[in-house]
Amino acid sequence: MSEPLWIGVDLGTQSVRALAVDSAGETVASARRPLGGTRSGNRHEQDPGAWWTLTAEALAALDLGGREVGAVAVCATSGTVLLTGTDGSPRTPGLMYDDTRAGAFAVVAQEAGEALWSRLGYRMQPAWALPKVLWWRQEGLLGPGVRLAHQPDVVAAALVGHPVASDASHALKTGYDLIGDRWPSDILSALDISEDVLPEVVRPGTVLGEVCAAAAASTGIPVGTPVVAGMTDGCAAQLAAGALDVGEWNSVLGTTLALKGVSTVLPHDPTGAVYSHRAPHGDLWLPGGASSTGAGAVRALFPSADLAGLTAAAAGIDDVPLCYPLVGHGERFPFVAPEARGFLDGGPLVVSGDPARVFAAVCTGVAHLERLSFELLASAGADVGGPVTFTGGGAGNEWWNQLRCDVLGVPVRLPVNPEPALGMAVLAAGALSGDIPAAAKRLVRVRRTLEPDVKRHDELTPAYHAFVTALVDRGWWKE
């Protein structure tokens, strides 16, 4: 008999991705379905019904050749939540990870739980889930029979046919105590939030149930296939990168830039930009953070451009203007500044003049932000001495990869398949075998290793310092 396949599902900002791999990490089948949302000012919503509908379509599109499926796991965006009934049916839209309508309640949540949040090494941020719960309370939506769910819970519940527990990874931004492994009753009481609203929480990799008959009919995944509790997309990408040893880091350049590493100790950052997940294996922590800046700036500023042509032209530009490539409002990592706005050469972030020059500035600005992120992580006590892996859609641009490598000045690994869906396949395989790091070693392969150009690193450093100075001058970063 052939070995089983492992399936990972990634609920991203722009799409739902399903991936089936074999026990050697070879892709057997994959499918993607576009996912839309609604933005208005500081609000960003998605239809929870679409999460399951599109996931079912993507899973049904996988050609598995009749092979056994070992397990399936789902990751999603961190801090995306909704309210449901006790049967799991949605009662609100999904409030997305960057929805800050509840921003004023972040101060309330911070004050109520400051001692615990300090022990956990972070501060409540405007886009996190606990402030959203407080906003729902103000709106009168936390009535009897209402339950909070995190984004992947909707899909996992549909797969098994009943509401499921949340995983501790997605529950972090809702205020779950990762040290005590419980909801903090005293803090919730002070905030007038009933624990009845909150879900049971389990460790990532816990089997939530088995694929039910209705889900099997919709997806083609066999009845009885184990459904495993997942992790956030940033943690999933770290698993896909195979970065599971102490000091190793994964830098995900997708719509936003997210960093995750492995630490034996819990880092502490008084600004609240750094937060840490529990590793799904051993007594380890996964510190990191997610910026509001990333490759989404390229998509927003150059929506229909020939990116290959822009890249080729940008490679020949020496006088790259200073740029902080934030296209929205507010930053969350490596600094917390709700008032932050993007800039280009001291002015607003707009494409004018030579597009290639602006493109080079945007890419360099992301690289500068990445280097600053590692400096913050080191100052918070994290071990940043290990190799760095690049994943995410932005890692498909080889010129940008080398630029980022040179700005950081460290070796970089590029995995064959750097997507969060693979990380969920790794988690599914590791959960069933009982050894997640071993599963990662089997399923994750490196296609290339980059070495930094030391001379170019030195040449790029003055521009980096100028970038930091510009942030200091605006009051967003403190040296």
Short mmCIF file of C-alpha atoms in Angstrom, two decimals:
data_model
loop_
_atom_site.label_atom_id
_atom_site.label_comp_id
_atom_site.label_asym_id
_atom_site.label_seq_id
_atom_site.Cartn_x
_atom_site.Cartn_y
_atom_site.Cartn_z
CA MET A 1 0.00 0.00 0.00
CA SER A 2 1.18 3.53 -0.74
CA GLU A 3 1.91 5.89 2.13
CA PRO A 4 -0.85 8.38 3.00
CA LEU A 5 -1.09 11.94 1.75
CA TRP A 6 -1.09 14.93 4.07
CA ILE A 7 -3.33 17.91 3.34
CA GLY A 8 -2.86 21.51 4.43
CA VAL A 9 -5.33 24.34 3.93
CA ASP A 10 -4.33 28.02 4.11
CA LEU A 11 -7.03 30.68 4.50
CA GLY A 12 -5.15 33.75 3.30
CA THR A 13 -6.15 37.34 2.67
CA GLN A 14 -6.55 36.90 -1.07
CA SER A 15 -7.27 33.20 -1.52
CA VAL A 16 -7.87 29.75 -0.08
CA ARG A 17 -5.11 27.28 -0.89
CA ALA A 18 -5.29 23.49 -0.52
CA LEU A 19 -2.23 21.30 -0.88
CA ALA A 20 -1.69 17.53 -0.75
CA VAL A 21 1.83 16.17 -0.34
CA ASP A 22 3.30 12.73 0.11
CA SER A 23 5.57 11.65 2.94
CA ALA A 24 8.63 12.97 1.11
CA GLY A 25 7.15 16.44 0.68
CA GLU A 26 6.41 16.04 -3.03
CA THR A 27 3.32 17.91 -4.14
CA VAL A 28 0.67 15.48 -5.36
CA ALA A 29 -2.10 18.03 -5.95
CA SER A 30 -2.89 21.66 -5.22
CA ALA A 31 -5.75 24.06 -5.81
CA ARG A 32 -6.54 27.68 -5.09
CA ARG A 33 -9.75 29.71 -4.97
CA PRO A 34 -9.83 33.53 -4.86
CA LEU A 35 -11.17 35.08 -1.68
CA GLY A 36 -12.50 38.61 -1.52
CA GLY A 37 -13.34 40.97 1.29
CA THR A 38 -14.78 44.38 2.05
CA ARG A 39 -12.68 47.32 3.19
CA SER A 40 -13.95 50.68 4.40
CA GLY A 41 -11.68 52.97 6.37
CA ASN A 42 -10.34 51.01 9.32
CA ARG A 43 -12.75 48.12 8.71
CA HIS A 44 -11.92 44.91 6.85
CA GLU A 45 -14.44 42.08 6.71
CA GLN A 46 -14.86 38.75 4.95
CA ASP A 47 -17.88 36.49 4.58
CA PRO A 48 -17.35 33.44 6.85
CA GLY A 49 -19.60 31.39 4.60
CA ALA A 50 -17.11 31.89 1.78
CA TRP A 51 -14.32 30.44 3.91
CA TRP A 52 -15.96 27.03 3.93
CA THR A 53 -17.48 27.19 0.43
CA LEU A 54 -14.17 28.04 -1.20
CA THR A 55 -12.22 25.61 0.96
CA ALA A 56 -14.58 22.82 -0.06
CA GLU A 57 -14.16 23.78 -3.71
CA ALA A 58 -10.36 23.82 -3.41
CA LEU A 59 -10.29 20.45 -1.65
CA ALA A 60 -12.67 18.95 -4.21
CA ALA A 61 -10.32 20.11 -6.97
CA LEU A 62 -7.44 18.04 -5.58
CA ASP A 63 -6.76 14.94 -7.67
CA LEU A 64 -5.70 12.47 -5.00
CA GLY A 65 -5.78 9.41 -7.23
CA GLY A 66 -7.78 7.47 -4.68
CA ARG A 67 -4.92 7.53 -2.17
CA GLU A 68 -5.47 7.49 1.59
CA VAL A 69 -5.33 10.84 3.40
CA GLY A 70 -3.47 10.72 6.71
CA ALA A 71 -4.87 13.97 8.15
CA VAL A 72 -5.77 17.55 7.28
CA ALA A 73 -4.97 20.78 9.12
CA VAL A 74 -6.02 24.41 8.55
CA CYS A 75 -4.21 27.69 9.14
CA ALA A 76 -5.62 31.20 8.87
CA THR A 77 -4.86 34.86 9.48
CA SER A 78 -4.00 35.78 13.06
CA GLY A 79 -6.56 37.86 14.94
CA THR A 80 -9.44 37.23 12.51
CA VAL A 81 -12.57 36.40 14.52
CA LEU A 82 -16.37 36.24 14.30
CA LEU A 83 -19.37 35.47 16.46
CA THR A 84 -21.39 32.33 15.92
CA GLY A 85 -24.38 30.57 17.44
CA THR A 86 -23.91 27.52 19.63
CA ASP A 87 -24.29 25.41 16.48
CA GLY A 88 -21.38 27.23 14.85
CA SER A 89 -23.46 29.21 12.36
CA PRO A 90 -22.00 32.71 11.74
CA ARG A 91 -23.78 35.67 13.33
CA THR A 92 -21.33 38.36 12.24
CA PRO A 93 -18.93 38.90 9.36
CA GLY A 94 -15.36 37.87 9.97
CA LEU A 95 -13.44 40.85 11.37
CA MET A 96 -10.04 40.54 9.74
CA TYR A 97 -6.56 40.61 11.25
CA ASP A 98 -6.02 44.26 10.24
CA ASP A 99 -9.50 45.57 11.17
CA THR A 100 -8.93 48.29 13.77
CA ARG A 101 -12.48 49.51 14.41
CA ALA A 102 -12.06 48.34 18.02
CA GLY A 103 -8.73 50.13 18.43
CA ALA A 104 -9.92 52.28 21.34
CA PHE A 105 -10.60 49.13 23.36
CA ALA A 106 -6.97 48.01 23.10
CA VAL A 107 -6.14 50.43 25.91
CA VAL A 108 -8.95 49.00 28.05
CA ALA A 109 -7.80 45.43 27.42
CA GLN A 110 -4.19 46.36 28.10
CA GLU A 111 -4.97 47.99 31.44
CA ALA A 112 -7.14 45.11 32.61
CA GLY A 113 -4.51 42.45 31.92
CA GLU A 114 -1.26 44.39 31.99
CA ALA A 115 0.46 42.06 34.46
CA LEU A 116 -0.30 38.95 32.41
CA TRP A 117 0.43 40.56 29.06
CA SER A 118 3.77 41.70 30.49
CA ARG A 119 4.62 38.15 31.57
CA LEU A 120 3.67 36.94 28.12
CA GLY A 121 5.91 39.61 26.60
CA TYR A 122 3.47 41.74 24.63
CA ARG A 123 0.92 44.56 24.72
CA MET A 124 -2.62 44.49 23.36
CA GLN A 125 -2.75 46.04 19.90
CA PRO A 126 -5.65 47.77 18.09
CA ALA A 127 -6.16 44.99 15.53
CA TRP A 128 -6.05 42.12 18.02
CA ALA A 129 -9.08 39.99 18.77
CA LEU A 130 -9.71 40.83 22.44
CA PRO A 131 -10.46 44.51 21.65
CA LYS A 132 -12.89 43.27 18.99
CA VAL A 133 -14.71 41.23 21.64
CA LEU A 134 -15.03 44.38 23.74
CA TRP A 135 -16.40 46.25 20.73
CA TRP A 136 -18.98 43.51 20.18
CA ARG A 137 -19.95 43.81 23.86
CA GLN A 138 -20.49 47.54 23.40
CA GLU A 139 -22.62 46.81 20.34
CA GLY A 140 -24.77 44.47 22.43
CA LEU A 141 -23.86 41.36 20.45
CA LEU A 142 -22.55 39.16 23.29
CA GLY A 143 -25.96 37.80 24.25
CA PRO A 144 -26.99 34.28 25.29
CA GLY A 145 -26.06 31.52 22.88
CA VAL A 146 -23.28 33.53 21.25
CA ARG A 147 -19.81 32.07 20.82
CA LEU A 148 -16.54 33.51 19.54
CA ALA A 149 -14.76 31.58 16.82
CA HIS A 150 -11.42 32.09 15.12
CA GLN A 151 -11.18 31.94 11.34
CA PRO A 152 -9.96 28.32 10.97
CA ASP A 153 -12.62 27.07 13.40
CA VAL A 154 -15.29 27.69 10.75
CA VAL A 155 -13.61 25.36 8.27
CA ALA A 156 -12.62 22.73 10.84
CA ALA A 157 -16.18 22.68 12.19
CA ALA A 158 -17.58 22.16 8.70
CA LEU A 159 -15.12 19.32 8.10
CA VAL A 160 -16.08 17.40 11.25
CA GLY A 161 -19.74 18.39 11.31
CA HIS A 162 -19.89 20.16 14.67
CA PRO A 163 -18.26 23.12 16.50
CA VAL A 164 -14.65 22.53 17.46
CA ALA A 165 -12.10 23.83 19.95
CA SER A 166 -9.83 26.67 18.91
CA ASP A 167 -6.07 26.16 18.85
CA ALA A 168 -3.87 28.11 21.24
CA SER A 169 -2.02 29.74 18.35
CA HIS A 170 -5.08 31.52 16.97
CA ALA A 171 -6.39 32.21 20.51
CA LEU A 172 -3.30 34.22 21.52
CA LYS A 173 -4.68 37.57 20.32
CA THR A 174 -7.98 36.89 22.09
CA GLY A 175 -6.11 36.95 25.39
CA TYR A 176 -5.49 33.26 25.99
CA ASP A 177 -2.90 32.68 28.73
CA LEU A 178 -0.18 30.60 27.05
CA ILE A 179 1.72 30.23 30.32
CA GLY A 180 -1.20 29.01 32.42
CA ASP A 181 -2.82 27.30 29.42
CA ARG A 182 -6.25 28.74 30.20
CA TRP A 183 -8.51 31.70 29.64
CA PRO A 184 -7.61 34.36 32.28
CA SER A 185 -10.83 34.41 34.33
CA ASP A 186 -9.91 37.41 36.47
CA ILE A 187 -9.12 39.59 33.46
CA LEU A 188 -12.24 38.52 31.60
CA SER A 189 -14.33 39.27 34.67
CA ALA A 190 -12.81 42.74 34.94
CA LEU A 191 -13.70 43.30 31.27
CA ASP A 192 -17.24 41.96 31.81
CA ILE A 193 -16.72 39.14 29.31
CA SER A 194 -18.31 35.80 30.13
CA GLU A 195 -16.13 32.75 29.55
CA ASP A 196 -19.24 31.16 28.04
CA VAL A 197 -18.57 33.29 24.95
CA LEU A 198 -15.10 31.83 24.48
CA PRO A 199 -14.23 28.46 22.95
CA GLU A 200 -12.36 25.56 24.44
CA VAL A 201 -8.68 25.80 23.50
CA VAL A 202 -6.31 22.95 22.62
CA ARG A 203 -2.67 22.74 21.59
CA PRO A 204 -1.91 22.88 17.85
CA GLY A 205 -1.67 19.35 16.48
CA THR A 206 -4.56 18.05 18.60
CA VAL A 207 -7.04 15.91 16.67
CA LEU A 208 -10.35 17.81 16.63
CA GLY A 209 -12.42 15.07 15.02
CA GLU A 210 -12.87 13.23 11.75
CA VAL A 211 -14.22 14.29 8.37
CA CYS A 212 -17.98 13.73 8.39
CA ALA A 213 -20.12 12.36 5.57
CA ALA A 214 -21.44 15.75 4.47
CA ALA A 215 -17.94 17.24 4.29
CA ALA A 216 -16.65 14.17 2.45
CA ALA A 217 -19.37 14.62 -0.16
CA SER A 218 -18.39 18.28 -0.63
CA THR A 219 -14.62 17.86 -0.62
CA GLY A 220 -13.75 14.34 -1.71
CA ILE A 221 -11.74 13.84 1.49
CA PRO A 222 -12.57 10.37 2.83
CA VAL A 223 -14.94 10.01 5.78
CA GLY A 224 -12.99 9.39 8.98
CA THR A 225 -9.90 11.40 7.97
CA PRO A 226 -8.48 13.07 11.13
CA VAL A 227 -8.81 16.86 11.29
CA VAL A 228 -5.95 18.42 13.24
CA ALA A 229 -5.95 21.76 15.08
CA GLY A 230 -3.78 24.19 13.12
CA MET A 231 -1.79 27.36 13.76
CA THR A 232 -1.75 30.92 12.45
CA ASP A 233 -0.48 31.48 8.93
CA GLY A 234 2.78 32.94 10.23
CA CYS A 235 3.45 29.86 12.34
CA ALA A 236 2.37 27.63 9.45
CA ALA A 237 4.92 29.31 7.20
CA GLN A 238 7.57 28.66 9.84
CA LEU A 239 6.72 24.96 9.76
CA ALA A 240 6.86 25.05 5.95
CA ALA A 241 10.32 26.59 6.21
CA GLY A 242 11.51 23.83 8.51
CA ALA A 243 12.67 26.50 10.98
CA LEU A 244 12.11 24.50 14.15
CA ASP A 245 15.53 24.57 15.84
CA VAL A 246 16.49 27.24 18.39
CA GLY A 247 17.81 30.39 16.70
CA GLU A 248 16.28 29.60 13.30
CA TRP A 249 13.97 32.16 11.71
CA ASN A 250 11.46 32.34 8.93
CA SER A 251 10.67 35.63 7.24
CA VAL A 252 7.37 35.53 5.36
CA LEU A 253 7.03 38.19 2.70
CA GLY A 254 3.40 38.02 1.65
CA THR A 255 0.84 40.81 1.69
CA THR A 256 2.55 41.73 4.96
CA LEU A 257 5.96 40.88 6.40
CA ALA A 258 5.90 38.39 9.27
CA LEU A 259 8.85 36.95 11.20
CA LYS A 260 8.85 33.85 13.40
CA GLY A 261 11.72 32.10 15.15
CA VAL A 262 12.41 29.55 17.86
CA SER A 263 13.52 30.44 21.38
CA THR A 264 14.08 28.54 24.62
CA VAL A 265 13.02 31.63 26.58
CA LEU A 266 10.03 33.93 26.28
CA PRO A 267 11.28 37.29 24.87
CA HIS A 268 9.94 40.55 26.28
CA ASP A 269 9.37 43.70 24.25
CA PRO A 270 7.92 46.61 26.25
CA THR A 271 6.51 48.22 23.10
CA GLY A 272 4.26 45.23 22.42
CA ALA A 273 5.40 44.73 18.84
CA VAL A 274 6.82 41.26 19.58
CA TYR A 275 4.60 38.42 20.70
CA SER A 276 5.30 34.72 21.10
CA HIS A 277 3.35 31.58 20.32
CA ARG A 278 3.92 28.27 22.02
CA ALA A 279 5.71 25.83 19.75
CA PRO A 280 3.69 22.77 18.79
CA HIS A 281 6.61 20.66 20.03
CA GLY A 282 8.64 20.69 23.23
CA ASP A 283 8.88 23.48 25.80
CA LEU A 284 9.79 26.14 23.25
CA TRP A 285 8.50 29.54 22.16
CA LEU A 286 7.95 30.98 18.69
CA PRO A 287 8.59 34.74 19.00
CA GLY A 288 7.99 37.17 16.18
CA GLY A 289 5.63 39.74 14.80
CA ALA A 290 3.68 40.79 11.75
CA SER A 291 4.13 44.14 10.03
CA SER A 292 1.47 46.12 8.21
CA THR A 293 4.03 46.51 5.42
CA GLY A 294 5.09 43.94 2.85
CA ALA A 295 4.64 42.81 -0.73
CA GLY A 296 1.10 44.18 -0.61
CA ALA A 297 2.71 47.58 -1.25
CA VAL A 298 3.91 46.33 -4.64
CA ARG A 299 0.42 45.08 -5.51
CA ALA A 300 -1.18 48.37 -4.43
CA LEU A 301 1.29 50.69 -6.15
CA PHE A 302 1.86 48.63 -9.32
CA PRO A 303 -1.46 46.80 -9.86
CA SER A 304 -0.99 46.03 -13.56
CA ALA A 305 2.74 46.49 -14.06
CA ASP A 306 5.19 44.08 -15.63
CA LEU A 307 6.94 43.11 -12.40
CA ALA A 308 9.67 41.18 -14.19
CA GLY A 309 10.45 44.28 -16.23
CA LEU A 310 10.35 46.51 -13.17
CA THR A 311 12.70 44.14 -11.35
CA ALA A 312 15.20 44.13 -14.20
CA ALA A 313 15.15 47.92 -14.37
CA ALA A 314 15.35 48.30 -10.57
CA ALA A 315 18.48 46.14 -10.46
CA GLY A 316 20.37 48.85 -12.33
CA ILE A 317 19.34 51.77 -10.10
CA ASP A 318 21.92 53.10 -7.67
CA ASP A 319 20.24 56.25 -6.29
CA VAL A 320 17.40 54.50 -4.50
CA PRO A 321 15.22 56.99 -2.60
CA LEU A 322 14.39 56.46 1.06
CA CYS A 323 11.05 54.72 1.46
CA TYR A 324 8.77 53.36 4.16
CA PRO A 325 6.34 51.32 2.01
CA LEU A 326 3.17 51.42 4.12
CA VAL A 327 0.11 51.81 1.90
CA GLY A 328 -2.48 51.83 4.69
CA HIS A 329 -2.61 53.53 8.07
CA GLY A 330 -0.79 52.35 11.18
CA GLU A 331 2.13 50.02 11.91
CA ARG A 332 2.27 47.09 14.34
CA PHE A 333 5.76 45.59 13.87
CA PRO A 334 8.66 46.26 14.39
CA PHE A 335 7.09 49.29 16.06
CA VAL A 336 3.57 50.12 17.15
CA ALA A 337 2.40 53.41 15.66
CA PRO A 338 -1.29 53.81 14.75
CA GLU A 339 -0.45 57.18 13.21
CA ALA A 340 2.24 55.81 10.86
CA ARG A 341 1.98 56.63 7.15
CA GLY A 342 4.14 55.55 4.25
CA PHE A 343 6.64 57.93 2.72
CA LEU A 344 8.90 58.15 -0.30
CA ASP A 345 11.88 60.51 -0.35
CA GLY A 346 10.31 62.55 2.45
CA GLY A 347 6.97 62.94 0.65
CA PRO A 348 3.86 60.82 0.26
CA LEU A 349 4.12 57.25 -1.02
CA VAL A 350 2.97 57.62 -4.64
CA VAL A 351 4.28 56.39 -7.97
CA SER A 352 5.62 59.37 -9.87
CA GLY A 353 8.56 59.79 -12.18
CA ASP A 354 10.45 56.58 -12.90
CA PRO A 355 8.33 53.57 -11.78
CA ALA A 356 11.42 51.34 -11.57
CA ARG A 357 13.03 53.76 -9.14
CA VAL A 358 9.93 53.70 -6.95
CA PHE A 359 9.81 49.90 -7.18
CA ALA A 360 13.45 49.69 -6.05
CA ALA A 361 12.65 52.03 -3.17
CA VAL A 362 9.67 49.96 -2.05
CA CYS A 363 11.66 46.71 -2.13
CA THR A 364 14.57 48.30 -0.28
CA GLY A 365 12.18 49.79 2.29
CA VAL A 366 10.80 46.35 3.05
CA ALA A 367 14.35 45.04 3.45
CA HIS A 368 15.17 47.89 5.84
CA LEU A 369 12.07 47.11 7.90
CA GLU A 370 13.10 43.46 7.99
CA ARG A 371 16.55 44.32 9.35
CA LEU A 372 15.01 46.60 11.96
CA SER A 373 12.69 43.74 12.97
CA PHE A 374 15.63 41.47 13.71
CA GLU A 375 17.28 44.21 15.77
CA LEU A 376 14.11 44.54 17.83
CA LEU A 377 13.86 40.77 18.32
CA ALA A 378 17.47 40.58 19.50
CA SER A 379 16.90 43.43 21.97
CA ALA A 380 13.83 41.57 23.31
CA GLY A 381 16.01 38.58 24.19
CA ALA A 382 15.38 36.30 21.23
CA ASP A 383 18.19 34.22 19.76
CA VAL A 384 18.67 35.49 16.20
CA GLY A 385 21.91 33.65 15.52
CA GLY A 386 20.53 30.84 13.37
CA PRO A 387 19.91 30.82 9.62
CA VAL A 388 17.00 32.70 8.06
CA THR A 389 14.54 31.20 5.62
CA PHE A 390 12.57 33.30 3.14
CA THR A 391 9.02 32.27 2.31
CA GLY A 392 5.84 33.94 1.05
CA GLY A 393 4.93 35.24 -2.39
CA GLY A 394 7.67 37.86 -2.30
CA ALA A 395 10.30 35.11 -2.12
CA GLY A 396 9.56 34.35 -5.75
CA ASN A 397 11.55 37.44 -6.78
CA GLU A 398 15.21 36.36 -6.83
CA TRP A 399 16.58 39.90 -7.10
CA TRP A 400 14.57 40.95 -4.06
CA ASN A 401 15.76 37.86 -2.17
CA GLN A 402 19.41 38.77 -2.73
CA LEU A 403 18.75 42.40 -1.82
CA ARG A 404 17.14 41.34 1.46
CA CYS A 405 19.99 38.88 2.10
CA ASP A 406 22.57 41.62 1.55
CA VAL A 407 20.72 44.12 3.76
CA LEU A 408 20.49 41.55 6.57
CA GLY A 409 24.05 40.31 6.05
CA VAL A 410 23.22 36.68 6.91
CA PRO A 411 22.86 33.43 4.93
CA VAL A 412 19.36 32.73 3.64
CA ARG A 413 17.65 29.45 2.77
CA LEU A 414 14.96 29.22 0.10
CA PRO A 415 12.74 26.15 0.48
CA VAL A 416 11.26 24.32 -2.49
CA ASN A 417 7.69 24.86 -1.33
CA PRO A 418 7.49 27.85 1.02
CA GLU A 419 3.74 28.13 1.55
CA PRO A 420 1.72 27.96 4.78
CA ALA A 421 -0.42 25.14 3.35
CA LEU A 422 2.69 22.94 3.40
CA GLY A 423 3.24 23.92 7.03
CA MET A 424 -0.20 22.57 7.81
CA ALA A 425 0.61 19.35 5.96
CA VAL A 426 3.75 19.10 8.12
CA LEU A 427 1.68 19.66 11.26
CA ALA A 428 -0.88 17.07 10.15
CA ALA A 429 1.85 14.50 9.51
CA GLY A 430 3.73 15.30 12.71
CA ALA A 431 0.60 15.22 14.84
CA LEU A 432 -0.24 11.71 13.67
CA SER A 433 3.34 10.43 14.05
CA GLY A 434 3.97 12.27 17.32
CA ASP A 435 7.15 13.97 16.04
CA ILE A 436 6.60 17.32 14.31
CA PRO A 437 10.30 18.23 13.81
CA ALA A 438 10.92 14.83 12.18
CA ALA A 439 7.93 15.39 9.89
CA ALA A 440 9.39 18.76 8.89
CA LYS A 441 12.73 17.17 8.04
CA ARG A 442 10.95 14.69 5.77
CA LEU A 443 8.59 17.10 4.05
CA VAL A 444 10.61 20.36 3.81
CA ARG A 445 13.34 20.65 1.20
CA VAL A 446 15.72 23.56 0.47
CA ARG A 447 16.14 24.53 -3.17
CA ARG A 448 18.86 27.14 -2.75
CA THR A 449 21.03 28.92 -0.18
CA LEU A 450 22.02 32.58 -0.60
CA GLU A 451 25.17 34.11 0.83
CA PRO A 452 25.30 37.83 1.61
CA ASP A 453 27.63 40.09 -0.36
CA VAL A 454 29.64 41.59 2.50
CA LYS A 455 30.76 44.60 0.47
CA ARG A 456 27.21 45.37 -0.63
CA HIS A 457 25.96 44.94 2.94
CA ASP A 458 28.39 47.65 4.03
CA GLU A 459 27.32 49.87 1.11
CA LEU A 460 23.64 49.44 1.98
CA THR A 461 24.05 50.10 5.70
CA PRO A 462 24.14 53.95 5.57
CA ALA A 463 20.76 53.96 3.81
CA TYR A 464 19.43 51.65 6.51
CA HIS A 465 20.61 54.03 9.22
CA ALA A 466 18.96 56.90 7.35
CA PHE A 467 15.74 54.87 7.27
CA VAL A 468 15.87 54.35 11.04
CA THR A 469 16.61 58.05 11.58
CA ALA A 470 13.55 58.96 9.51
CA LEU A 471 11.40 56.75 11.75
CA VAL A 472 12.93 58.30 14.88
CA ASP A 473 12.31 61.80 13.56
CA ARG A 474 8.63 60.96 13.09
CA GLY A 475 8.39 59.59 16.63
CA TRP A 476 7.60 56.03 15.53
CA TRP A 477 10.84 54.36 16.62
CA LYS A 478 12.96 54.94 19.72
CA GLU A 479 16.65 54.13 19.54
#
